[in-house]
Amino acid sequence: MTERTITGTGSADVVRRPHRADARRNFDALLVAAREAFAQHGTGASLEDIARRAGVGIGTLYRNFPTRQDLFDAVYVDDVEGLRREAEKVAGLPPWEALVTWLRRFVGYVATKAAISEALNRESAMFRSCRDIMYGAGEPLFARAQEAGDARADISFDDVLRLVGGITGASFVDDEQRERVLGIALDGVRARPAGAV
Amino acid sequence: MTERTITGTGSADVVRRPHRADARRNFDALLVAAREAFAQHGTGASLEDIARRAGVGIGTLYRNFPTRQDLFDAVYVDDVEGLRREAEKVAGLPPWEALVTWLRRFVGYVATKAAISEALNRESAMFRSCRDIMYGAGEPLFARAQEAGDARADISFDDVLRLVGGITGASFVDDEQRERVLGIALDGVRARPAGAV
DNA sequence: GTTATTGTGGAGGCATACCTCCGCTATTGC
DNA sequence: GCAATAGCGGAGGTATGCCTCCACAATAAC
């Protein structure tokens, strides 16, 4: 009963968008509210609160998203899809710049921050599929940066993603500091000219 | 009513340890259970579950720690105290090694991981005091590494702490990966021989 | 051993979240 | 316009957590 269908092409049709106009409005409002709530309170955000924020009854929430997971997935898949699109956008940039730009998007973009690290580990068809998409998007950028001699050769893309994921989940005084700290981390990813211990 | 006494000498007497023998046993069992629960479920761990784990009634928990904050503080103060002691231990090492060793302890030691990032921001007398202790312990190590030319001069200790704090909160496949990722981050903190963009 | 006191633990009241169910309403197709 | 129907929303049952209160038990003092 835990299995769900994920479209192979990567489109986010995990749950069906309703046909009727009012239903579609509610569906969208729920997604917006859920994204906000998950970003604010993490995976455990109150579903009743989400329904309230969306201005719909709790019953409507459950009809559209029978389980918490269904709702979370819908938001999460959107985020991951967004990251995939971002990867395409930066494809034209020089290797290192492309990687850095994408990773910055990664930190800024993802609303489901609180669950990122969980998602990297979680064993479920859905999470695995999203992780694949994320890797499919980012790993080539990293490999290209490595081949160009810009990124260290002795680490994996998974390492980088978890490093940046950690920063995504951390808290900062302001955006400026977050950028600075991300910069420090990226310096660690960057290849050294010579070799220092 | 939110004010609490923190002993200036740094001992963790935020709440009084009881005098009677059985009471002391329960007190200690609660601390152990709470450390475990907070590490596992974050700040929001169920107090009733903690009492159960400790094998005491919920009433006993509340008598010793009237609020959730009191219980959390007791665990947190212990952790911070531990970090302070670690800082003294590494004082004899060379600058960079001392900093790195301490930061590694930071990642491994702290049981109240989930609240670290929150604690760095939270405005409360208790958190502020602990942050001061933490800074008092780590900042000199960082300053020394900067003066020795080992750590970058253009970043602050706060930046480093948040960077490492993020890694502390992230999840990893195994300890080896966490060490490796921390290594990447520390490379970013390290001063460069020349100057590369 | 006896008594005074300190501490115990869980029953129970309150709040909140989850989820189901069904009488009512809005939309759509004609 | 009108019927058919897809969708609505919240009442309410269940579970769980928070916290208080007090009859009872363990300990300490003598």
Short mmCIF file of C-alpha atoms (C1' of nucleotides) in Angstrom, two decimals:
data_model
loop_
_atom_site.label_atom_id
_atom_site.label_comp_id
_atom_site.label_asym_id
_atom_site.label_seq_id
_atom_site.Cartn_x
_atom_site.Cartn_y
_atom_site.Cartn_z
CA MET A 1 0.00 0.00 0.00
CA THR A 2 2.98 2.31 0.12
CA GLU A 3 3.76 2.12 -3.57
CA ARG A 4 2.95 5.10 -5.75
CA THR A 5 3.27 5.77 -9.41
CA ILE A 6 5.87 8.23 -10.54
CA THR A 7 5.82 9.23 -14.16
CA GLY A 8 9.00 8.20 -15.84
CA THR A 9 9.37 11.48 -17.68
CA GLY A 10 9.72 13.40 -14.45
CA SER A 11 6.52 15.40 -14.57
CA ALA A 12 4.99 15.96 -11.16
CA ASP A 13 1.75 14.03 -11.56
CA VAL A 14 2.00 12.13 -8.34
CA VAL A 15 -1.53 13.12 -7.43
CA ARG A 16 -4.05 14.13 -10.05
CA ARG A 17 -5.08 17.74 -10.36
CA PRO A 18 -8.89 17.89 -10.25
CA HIS A 19 -11.00 18.74 -13.29
CA ARG A 20 -13.51 21.13 -11.80
CA ALA A 21 -12.55 24.79 -11.53
CA ASP A 22 -13.23 25.29 -7.82
CA ALA A 23 -11.49 22.02 -7.02
CA ARG A 24 -8.43 23.13 -8.94
CA ARG A 25 -8.37 26.40 -7.00
CA ASN A 26 -8.42 24.52 -3.71
CA PHE A 27 -5.78 22.10 -4.87
CA ASP A 28 -3.42 24.92 -5.74
CA ALA A 29 -4.14 26.82 -2.54
CA LEU A 30 -3.31 23.70 -0.58
CA LEU A 31 0.02 23.31 -2.33
CA VAL A 32 0.94 26.91 -1.61
CA ALA A 33 -0.08 26.61 2.03
CA ALA A 34 1.73 23.30 2.40
CA ARG A 35 4.95 24.64 0.94
CA GLU A 36 4.86 27.49 3.40
CA ALA A 37 3.99 25.28 6.36
CA PHE A 38 6.61 22.64 5.58
CA ALA A 39 9.26 25.31 5.15
CA GLN A 40 8.29 26.82 8.47
CA HIS A 41 7.60 23.80 10.67
CA GLY A 42 9.31 20.95 8.90
CA THR A 43 7.85 17.61 7.93
CA GLY A 44 5.57 17.55 10.97
CA ALA A 45 3.55 20.66 10.18
CA SER A 46 -0.09 20.40 11.19
CA LEU A 47 -2.35 19.34 8.36
CA GLU A 48 -5.29 21.10 9.90
CA ASP A 49 -3.25 24.28 9.98
CA ILE A 50 -2.40 23.84 6.32
CA ALA A 51 -6.08 23.47 5.47
CA ARG A 52 -6.84 26.58 7.51
CA ARG A 53 -4.12 28.57 5.74
CA ALA A 54 -5.45 27.43 2.40
CA GLY A 55 -8.95 28.45 3.44
CA VAL A 56 -10.42 25.01 2.78
CA GLY A 57 -11.93 22.34 5.00
CA ILE A 58 -9.82 19.54 6.34
CA GLY A 59 -11.90 17.11 4.32
CA THR A 60 -10.81 18.76 1.11
CA LEU A 61 -7.21 18.37 2.05
CA TYR A 62 -7.66 14.66 2.67
CA ARG A 63 -9.57 14.11 -0.54
CA ASN A 64 -6.76 15.58 -2.58
CA PHE A 65 -3.93 14.15 -0.53
CA PRO A 66 -5.01 11.01 1.32
CA THR A 67 -1.81 10.86 3.38
CA ARG A 68 0.67 13.38 4.71
CA GLN A 69 3.22 11.79 2.45
CA ASP A 70 1.13 12.51 -0.63
CA LEU A 71 0.99 16.19 0.21
CA PHE A 72 4.64 16.41 1.08
CA ASP A 73 5.56 14.57 -2.09
CA ALA A 74 3.64 17.01 -4.22
CA VAL A 75 5.60 19.95 -2.80
CA TYR A 76 8.87 18.10 -2.82
CA VAL A 77 8.54 16.89 -6.38
CA ASP A 78 7.90 20.47 -7.44
CA ASP A 79 11.11 21.59 -5.78
CA VAL A 80 13.13 18.83 -7.32
CA GLU A 81 11.64 19.54 -10.73
CA GLY A 82 12.63 23.16 -10.29
CA LEU A 83 16.18 22.16 -9.57
CA ARG A 84 16.28 20.03 -12.69
CA ARG A 85 15.17 23.00 -14.76
CA GLU A 86 17.79 25.18 -13.11
CA ALA A 87 20.44 22.65 -14.09
CA GLU A 88 19.45 23.05 -17.72
CA LYS A 89 19.58 26.82 -17.46
CA VAL A 90 23.18 26.89 -16.21
CA ALA A 91 24.42 24.34 -18.73
CA GLY A 92 25.91 27.07 -20.89
CA LEU A 93 28.13 28.57 -18.20
CA PRO A 94 31.78 27.64 -17.61
CA PRO A 95 32.12 24.45 -15.54
CA TRP A 96 32.84 25.88 -12.10
CA GLU A 97 30.45 28.77 -12.45
CA ALA A 98 27.71 26.42 -13.54
CA LEU A 99 28.19 24.20 -10.52
CA VAL A 100 28.32 27.11 -8.09
CA THR A 101 25.26 28.77 -9.56
CA TRP A 102 23.28 25.57 -9.35
CA LEU A 103 24.31 24.94 -5.77
CA ARG A 104 23.33 28.47 -4.81
CA ARG A 105 19.92 27.84 -6.30
CA PHE A 106 19.83 24.62 -4.35
CA VAL A 107 20.26 26.49 -1.09
CA GLY A 108 17.85 29.26 -1.91
CA TYR A 109 15.22 27.45 -3.87
CA VAL A 110 14.21 24.45 -1.87
CA ALA A 111 11.24 25.12 0.38
CA THR A 112 11.29 21.64 1.86
CA LYS A 113 14.58 22.46 3.51
CA ALA A 114 13.83 20.71 6.75
CA ALA A 115 13.39 17.39 5.00
CA ILE A 116 16.31 17.61 2.62
CA SER A 117 18.74 15.67 4.74
CA GLU A 118 16.06 13.16 5.60
CA ALA A 119 15.23 12.78 1.96
CA LEU A 120 18.82 12.02 1.05
CA ASN A 121 18.61 8.88 3.16
CA ARG A 122 14.99 7.84 3.22
CA GLU A 123 14.26 4.59 1.47
CA SER A 124 11.05 4.99 -0.49
CA ALA A 125 10.30 4.73 -4.17
CA MET A 126 9.34 8.36 -4.30
CA PHE A 127 12.36 9.74 -2.47
CA ARG A 128 14.66 7.51 -4.44
CA SER A 129 13.17 8.74 -7.67
CA CYS A 130 13.59 12.37 -6.63
CA ARG A 131 17.11 11.76 -5.50
CA ASP A 132 17.81 10.30 -8.92
CA ILE A 133 16.43 13.39 -10.61
CA MET A 134 18.50 15.62 -8.34
CA TYR A 135 21.63 13.63 -9.06
CA GLY A 136 20.83 13.51 -12.73
CA ALA A 137 20.67 17.29 -12.68
CA GLY A 138 23.66 18.12 -10.50
CA GLU A 139 26.15 15.32 -10.93
CA PRO A 140 27.05 16.14 -14.54
CA LEU A 141 27.75 19.71 -13.49
CA PHE A 142 30.07 18.44 -10.80
CA ALA A 143 31.77 15.92 -13.08
CA ARG A 144 32.38 18.65 -15.63
CA ALA A 145 33.92 20.88 -12.97
CA GLN A 146 36.13 18.01 -11.90
CA GLU A 147 37.25 17.29 -15.45
CA ALA A 148 38.06 20.94 -15.94
CA GLY A 149 40.28 20.72 -12.88
CA ASP A 150 38.13 23.20 -10.96
CA ALA A 151 36.67 20.82 -8.38
CA ARG A 152 38.61 18.41 -6.20
CA ALA A 153 38.91 14.94 -7.62
CA ASP A 154 38.92 13.10 -4.29
CA ILE A 155 35.31 13.73 -3.29
CA SER A 156 31.95 12.66 -4.66
CA PHE A 157 28.91 14.61 -5.71
CA ASP A 158 27.10 13.03 -2.79
CA ASP A 159 29.61 14.62 -0.43
CA VAL A 160 29.02 18.02 -1.98
CA LEU A 161 25.26 17.67 -1.87
CA ARG A 162 25.28 16.77 1.81
CA LEU A 163 27.67 19.58 2.62
CA VAL A 164 25.47 22.10 0.88
CA GLY A 165 22.37 20.39 2.27
CA GLY A 166 23.69 20.97 5.76
CA ILE A 167 24.12 24.65 5.05
CA THR A 168 20.63 24.75 3.59
CA GLY A 169 19.23 23.50 6.87
CA ALA A 170 21.34 25.72 9.12
CA SER A 171 20.25 29.12 10.35
CA PHE A 172 22.00 32.41 9.70
CA VAL A 173 21.87 35.96 10.88
CA ASP A 174 21.02 37.15 7.39
CA ASP A 175 21.22 36.10 3.75
CA GLU A 176 24.57 37.76 3.42
CA GLN A 177 26.07 35.46 6.01
CA ARG A 178 24.53 32.42 4.38
CA GLU A 179 26.10 33.40 1.10
CA ARG A 180 29.45 33.94 2.79
CA VAL A 181 29.34 30.58 4.56
CA LEU A 182 28.32 28.83 1.38
CA GLY A 183 31.29 30.52 -0.22
CA ILE A 184 33.60 29.06 2.40
CA ALA A 185 32.21 25.60 1.78
CA LEU A 186 32.59 25.97 -1.97
CA ASP A 187 36.20 27.00 -1.48
CA GLY A 188 36.64 23.63 0.18
CA VAL A 189 35.17 21.94 -2.87
CA ARG A 190 37.43 23.84 -5.22
CA ALA A 191 40.63 22.22 -6.40
CA ARG A 192 43.86 23.57 -4.94
CA PRO A 193 46.55 24.82 -7.27
CA ALA A 194 49.34 23.08 -5.35
CA GLY A 195 48.95 20.54 -2.56
CA ALA A 196 48.83 21.71 1.06
CA VAL A 197 48.17 19.41 4.01
CA MET B 1 9.64 34.42 35.44
CA THR B 2 11.90 33.40 32.57
CA GLU B 3 15.10 34.36 34.36
CA ARG B 4 17.29 31.58 35.65
CA THR B 5 20.52 31.52 37.56
CA ILE B 6 23.60 30.30 35.79
CA THR B 7 26.61 29.89 38.03
CA GLY B 8 29.41 32.12 36.94
CA THR B 9 32.02 29.41 37.32
CA GLY B 10 30.39 27.39 34.58
CA SER B 11 29.10 24.47 36.60
CA ALA B 12 25.79 23.16 35.33
CA ASP B 13 23.58 23.84 38.33
CA VAL B 14 20.72 25.31 36.41
CA VAL B 15 18.26 23.14 38.31
CA ARG B 16 19.12 21.83 41.75
CA ARG B 17 20.03 18.19 42.11
CA PRO B 18 17.83 16.73 44.87
CA HIS B 19 19.20 15.75 48.28
CA ARG B 20 17.48 12.44 48.82
CA ALA B 21 19.07 9.33 47.34
CA ASP B 22 16.09 8.02 45.38
CA ALA B 23 15.35 11.48 44.08
CA ARG B 24 18.90 11.84 42.84
CA ARG B 25 18.63 8.52 41.01
CA ASN B 26 15.49 9.68 39.23
CA PHE B 27 17.03 13.03 38.39
CA ASP B 28 19.99 11.39 36.72
CA ALA B 29 17.86 8.85 34.88
CA LEU B 30 15.77 11.71 33.52
CA LEU B 31 18.82 13.53 32.21
CA VAL B 32 20.07 10.40 30.44
CA ALA B 33 16.66 9.73 28.92
CA ALA B 34 16.24 13.34 27.90
CA ARG B 35 19.62 13.49 26.18
CA GLU B 36 18.71 10.41 24.18
CA ALA B 37 15.22 11.65 23.32
CA PHE B 38 16.34 15.15 22.29
CA ALA B 39 19.09 13.69 20.14
CA GLN B 40 16.60 11.40 18.48
CA HIS B 41 13.50 13.57 18.08
CA GLY B 42 14.78 17.11 18.43
CA THR B 43 13.50 19.81 20.73
CA GLY B 44 9.95 18.56 20.51
CA ALA B 45 10.51 15.11 22.00
CA SER B 46 7.58 13.91 24.10
CA LEU B 47 8.08 14.57 27.79
CA GLU B 48 5.88 11.66 28.71
CA ASP B 49 8.08 9.45 26.60
CA ILE B 50 11.15 10.75 28.39
CA ALA B 51 9.59 9.95 31.75
CA ARG B 52 8.74 6.47 30.49
CA ARG B 53 12.29 5.90 29.25
CA ALA B 54 13.64 7.02 32.59
CA GLY B 55 11.26 4.69 34.37
CA VAL B 56 9.67 7.46 36.46
CA GLY B 57 6.25 9.01 36.59
CA ILE B 58 5.44 12.12 34.63
CA GLY B 59 4.94 13.95 37.91
CA THR B 60 8.54 13.32 38.88
CA LEU B 61 9.73 14.81 35.62
CA TYR B 62 7.71 17.96 36.20
CA ARG B 63 8.86 18.34 39.79
CA ASN B 64 12.51 18.30 38.73
CA PHE B 65 12.04 20.27 35.54
CA PRO B 66 8.96 22.49 35.69
CA THR B 67 9.16 23.39 32.01
CA ARG B 68 10.44 21.72 28.88
CA GLN B 69 13.01 24.47 28.68
CA ASP B 70 14.40 23.57 32.10
CA LEU B 71 14.97 19.99 31.03
CA PHE B 72 16.45 20.95 27.71
CA ASP B 73 18.69 23.48 29.38
CA ALA B 74 20.09 20.89 31.74
CA VAL B 75 21.15 18.68 28.84
CA TYR B 76 22.31 21.56 26.70
CA VAL B 77 24.39 23.16 29.43
CA ASP B 78 26.11 19.82 29.94
CA ASP B 79 27.04 19.69 26.27
CA VAL B 80 28.33 23.23 26.21
CA GLU B 81 30.33 22.61 29.35
CA GLY B 82 31.86 19.59 27.68
CA LEU B 83 32.89 21.72 24.72
CA ARG B 84 34.53 24.22 27.05
CA ARG B 85 36.57 21.47 28.64
CA GLU B 86 37.54 20.15 25.22
CA ALA B 87 38.84 23.59 24.30
CA GLU B 88 41.17 23.50 27.28
CA LYS B 89 42.41 20.07 26.33
CA VAL B 90 43.47 21.11 22.83
CA ALA B 91 45.14 24.32 23.97
CA GLY B 92 48.58 22.73 23.74
CA LEU B 93 48.31 21.72 20.08
CA PRO B 94 49.54 23.82 17.13
CA PRO B 95 47.00 26.50 16.13
CA TRP B 96 45.35 24.88 13.15
CA GLU B 97 45.34 21.40 14.65
CA ALA B 98 43.80 22.74 17.84
CA LEU B 99 40.97 24.42 15.94
CA VAL B 100 40.27 21.40 13.79
CA THR B 101 40.32 19.00 16.72
CA TRP B 102 37.91 21.16 18.65
CA LEU B 103 35.53 21.52 15.71
CA ARG B 104 35.55 17.76 15.19
CA ARG B 105 34.60 17.36 18.83
CA PHE B 106 31.89 19.92 18.23
CA VAL B 107 30.33 17.81 15.50
CA GLY B 108 30.62 14.53 17.33
CA TYR B 109 29.99 15.55 20.89
CA VAL B 110 26.82 17.54 20.94
CA ALA B 111 23.75 15.44 21.66
CA THR B 112 21.44 18.41 21.32
CA LYS B 113 22.30 18.60 17.63
CA ALA B 114 18.82 19.36 16.46
CA ALA B 115 18.72 22.54 18.50
CA ILE B 116 22.19 23.84 17.76
CA SER B 117 21.22 26.08 14.92
CA GLU B 118 18.20 27.28 16.81
CA ALA B 119 20.37 27.97 19.83
CA LEU B 120 22.73 30.13 17.79
CA ASN B 121 19.90 32.55 17.20
CA ARG B 122 17.47 32.19 20.05
CA GLU B 123 17.22 35.16 22.33
CA SER B 124 17.07 33.96 25.90
CA ALA B 125 19.32 34.57 28.87
CA MET B 126 20.20 30.92 29.02
CA PHE B 127 20.99 30.46 25.35
CA ARG B 128 22.95 33.67 25.28
CA SER B 129 24.99 32.57 28.23
CA CYS B 130 25.74 29.22 26.62
CA ARG B 131 26.60 30.86 23.35
CA ASP B 132 29.02 33.03 25.25
CA ILE B 133 30.65 29.99 26.79
CA MET B 134 30.88 28.33 23.41
CA TYR B 135 32.42 31.43 21.86
CA GLY B 136 34.73 31.85 24.80
CA ALA B 137 35.96 28.33 24.20
CA GLY B 138 36.25 28.31 20.41
CA GLU B 139 36.93 31.85 19.32
CA PRO B 140 40.45 32.05 20.82
CA LEU B 141 41.34 28.87 18.96
CA PHE B 142 40.14 30.43 15.75
CA ALA B 143 41.88 33.73 16.39
CA ARG B 144 45.11 31.91 17.06
CA ALA B 145 44.78 29.96 13.81
CA GLN B 146 44.15 33.22 11.98
CA GLU B 147 47.17 34.91 13.53
CA ALA B 148 49.32 31.94 12.57
CA GLY B 149 48.15 32.43 9.00
CA ASP B 150 46.42 29.05 8.95
CA ALA B 151 42.82 30.23 8.84
CA ARG B 152 41.37 32.76 6.41
CA ALA B 153 41.35 36.30 7.72
CA ASP B 154 38.16 37.40 5.93
CA ILE B 155 35.67 35.34 7.89
CA SER B 156 34.44 35.34 11.46
CA PHE B 157 34.27 32.64 14.07
CA ASP B 158 30.50 32.91 13.86
CA ASP B 159 30.67 31.94 10.20
CA VAL B 160 32.76 28.90 11.02
CA LEU B 161 30.47 27.82 13.83
CA ARG B 162 27.40 28.01 11.65
CA LEU B 163 29.11 26.18 8.83
CA VAL B 164 30.14 23.38 11.14
CA GLY B 165 26.79 23.55 12.91
CA GLY B 166 25.08 22.89 9.60
CA ILE B 167 27.19 19.82 9.07
CA THR B 168 26.41 18.71 12.60
CA GLY B 169 22.73 18.78 11.78
CA ALA B 170 23.00 17.11 8.39
CA SER B 171 22.72 13.39 7.83
CA PHE B 172 25.37 11.14 6.35
CA VAL B 173 25.71 7.62 5.05
CA ASP B 174 28.32 6.82 7.69
CA ASP B 175 30.78 8.50 10.05
CA GLU B 176 33.47 8.28 7.43
CA GLN B 177 31.49 10.48 5.07
CA ARG B 178 30.76 12.97 7.79
CA GLU B 179 34.47 13.23 8.52
CA ARG B 180 35.22 13.66 4.84
CA VAL B 181 32.60 16.37 4.39
CA LEU B 182 33.79 18.16 7.49
CA GLY B 183 37.25 17.99 5.95
CA ILE B 184 36.00 19.72 2.81
CA ALA B 185 34.43 22.47 4.87
CA LEU B 186 37.60 22.93 6.90
CA ASP B 187 39.60 23.22 3.69
CA GLY B 188 37.37 26.16 2.91
CA VAL B 189 38.23 27.72 6.24
CA ARG B 190 41.95 27.21 5.70
CA ALA B 191 43.99 30.07 4.35
CA ARG B 192 45.16 29.77 0.76
CA PRO B 193 48.88 29.99 -0.01
CA ALA B 194 48.32 32.24 -3.04
CA GLY B 195 45.10 33.96 -4.06
CA ALA B 196 42.75 32.25 -6.48
CA VAL B 197 39.33 33.57 -7.41
"C1'" DG C 1 11.59 1.95 65.86
"C1'" DT C 2 8.96 6.10 65.22
"C1'" DT C 3 7.84 10.29 63.20
"C1'" DA C 4 8.26 14.15 60.08
"C1'" DT C 5 9.22 15.25 55.74
"C1'" DT C 6 10.41 14.81 51.15
"C1'" DG C 7 9.46 12.68 46.96
"C1'" DT C 8 6.48 9.50 43.97
"C1'" DG C 9 3.52 8.35 40.10
"C1'" DG C 10 -0.42 8.24 37.67
"C1'" DA C 11 -5.36 9.63 37.21
"C1'" DG C 12 -7.66 13.10 34.93
"C1'" DG C 13 -8.78 17.69 32.71
"C1'" DC C 14 -7.55 20.33 28.79
"C1'" DA C 15 -5.82 21.07 24.25
"C1'" DT C 16 -4.66 19.67 19.79
"C1'" DA C 17 -3.89 16.61 15.86
"C1'" DC C 18 -5.37 12.91 12.89
"C1'" DC C 19 -8.74 11.08 9.91
"C1'" DT C 20 -13.69 9.54 8.41
"C1'" DC C 21 -18.12 10.32 7.08
"C1'" DC C 22 -22.05 12.47 5.11
"C1'" DG C 23 -25.60 16.20 4.39
"C1'" DC C 24 -25.15 20.22 1.62
"C1'" DT C 25 -23.37 23.24 -2.39
"C1'" DA C 26 -21.26 24.69 -6.71
"C1'" DT C 27 -20.23 23.46 -11.29
"C1'" DT C 28 -20.93 21.42 -15.63
"C1'" DG C 29 -23.33 19.53 -19.58
"C1'" DC C 30 -27.37 19.89 -21.81
"C1'" DG D 1 -32.66 27.12 -16.65
"C1'" DC D 2 -32.25 22.28 -14.76
"C1'" DA D 3 -30.71 17.92 -13.38
"C1'" DA D 4 -26.82 15.11 -12.36
"C1'" DT D 5 -22.78 14.85 -10.05
"C1'" DA D 6 -18.29 16.09 -8.40
"C1'" DG D 7 -16.71 18.44 -4.68
"C1'" DC D 8 -17.13 20.81 -0.11
"C1'" DG D 9 -16.31 21.37 4.82
"C1'" DG D 10 -16.75 20.53 9.39
"C1'" DA D 11 -18.74 17.63 13.19
"C1'" DG D 12 -17.04 14.17 15.89
"C1'" DG D 13 -14.49 9.77 17.28
"C1'" DT D 14 -9.86 8.47 18.56
"C1'" DA D 15 -5.29 9.18 20.03
"C1'" DT D 16 -1.70 11.60 22.12
"C1'" DG D 17 0.69 15.22 24.63
"C1'" DC D 18 0.78 18.76 28.29
"C1'" DC D 19 0.47 19.74 32.97
"C1'" DT D 20 -1.78 19.64 37.87
"C1'" DC D 21 -2.91 17.58 41.93
"C1'" DC D 22 -2.94 14.56 45.79
"C1'" DA D 23 -3.19 9.97 48.27
"C1'" DC D 24 0.61 7.15 49.20
"C1'" DA D 25 5.61 5.48 49.80
"C1'" DA D 26 10.47 6.00 50.79
"C1'" DT D 27 13.86 8.23 53.32
"C1'" DA D 28 16.11 10.87 56.93
"C1'" DA D 29 16.36 12.44 61.56
"C1'" DC D 30 16.13 11.22 66.05
#
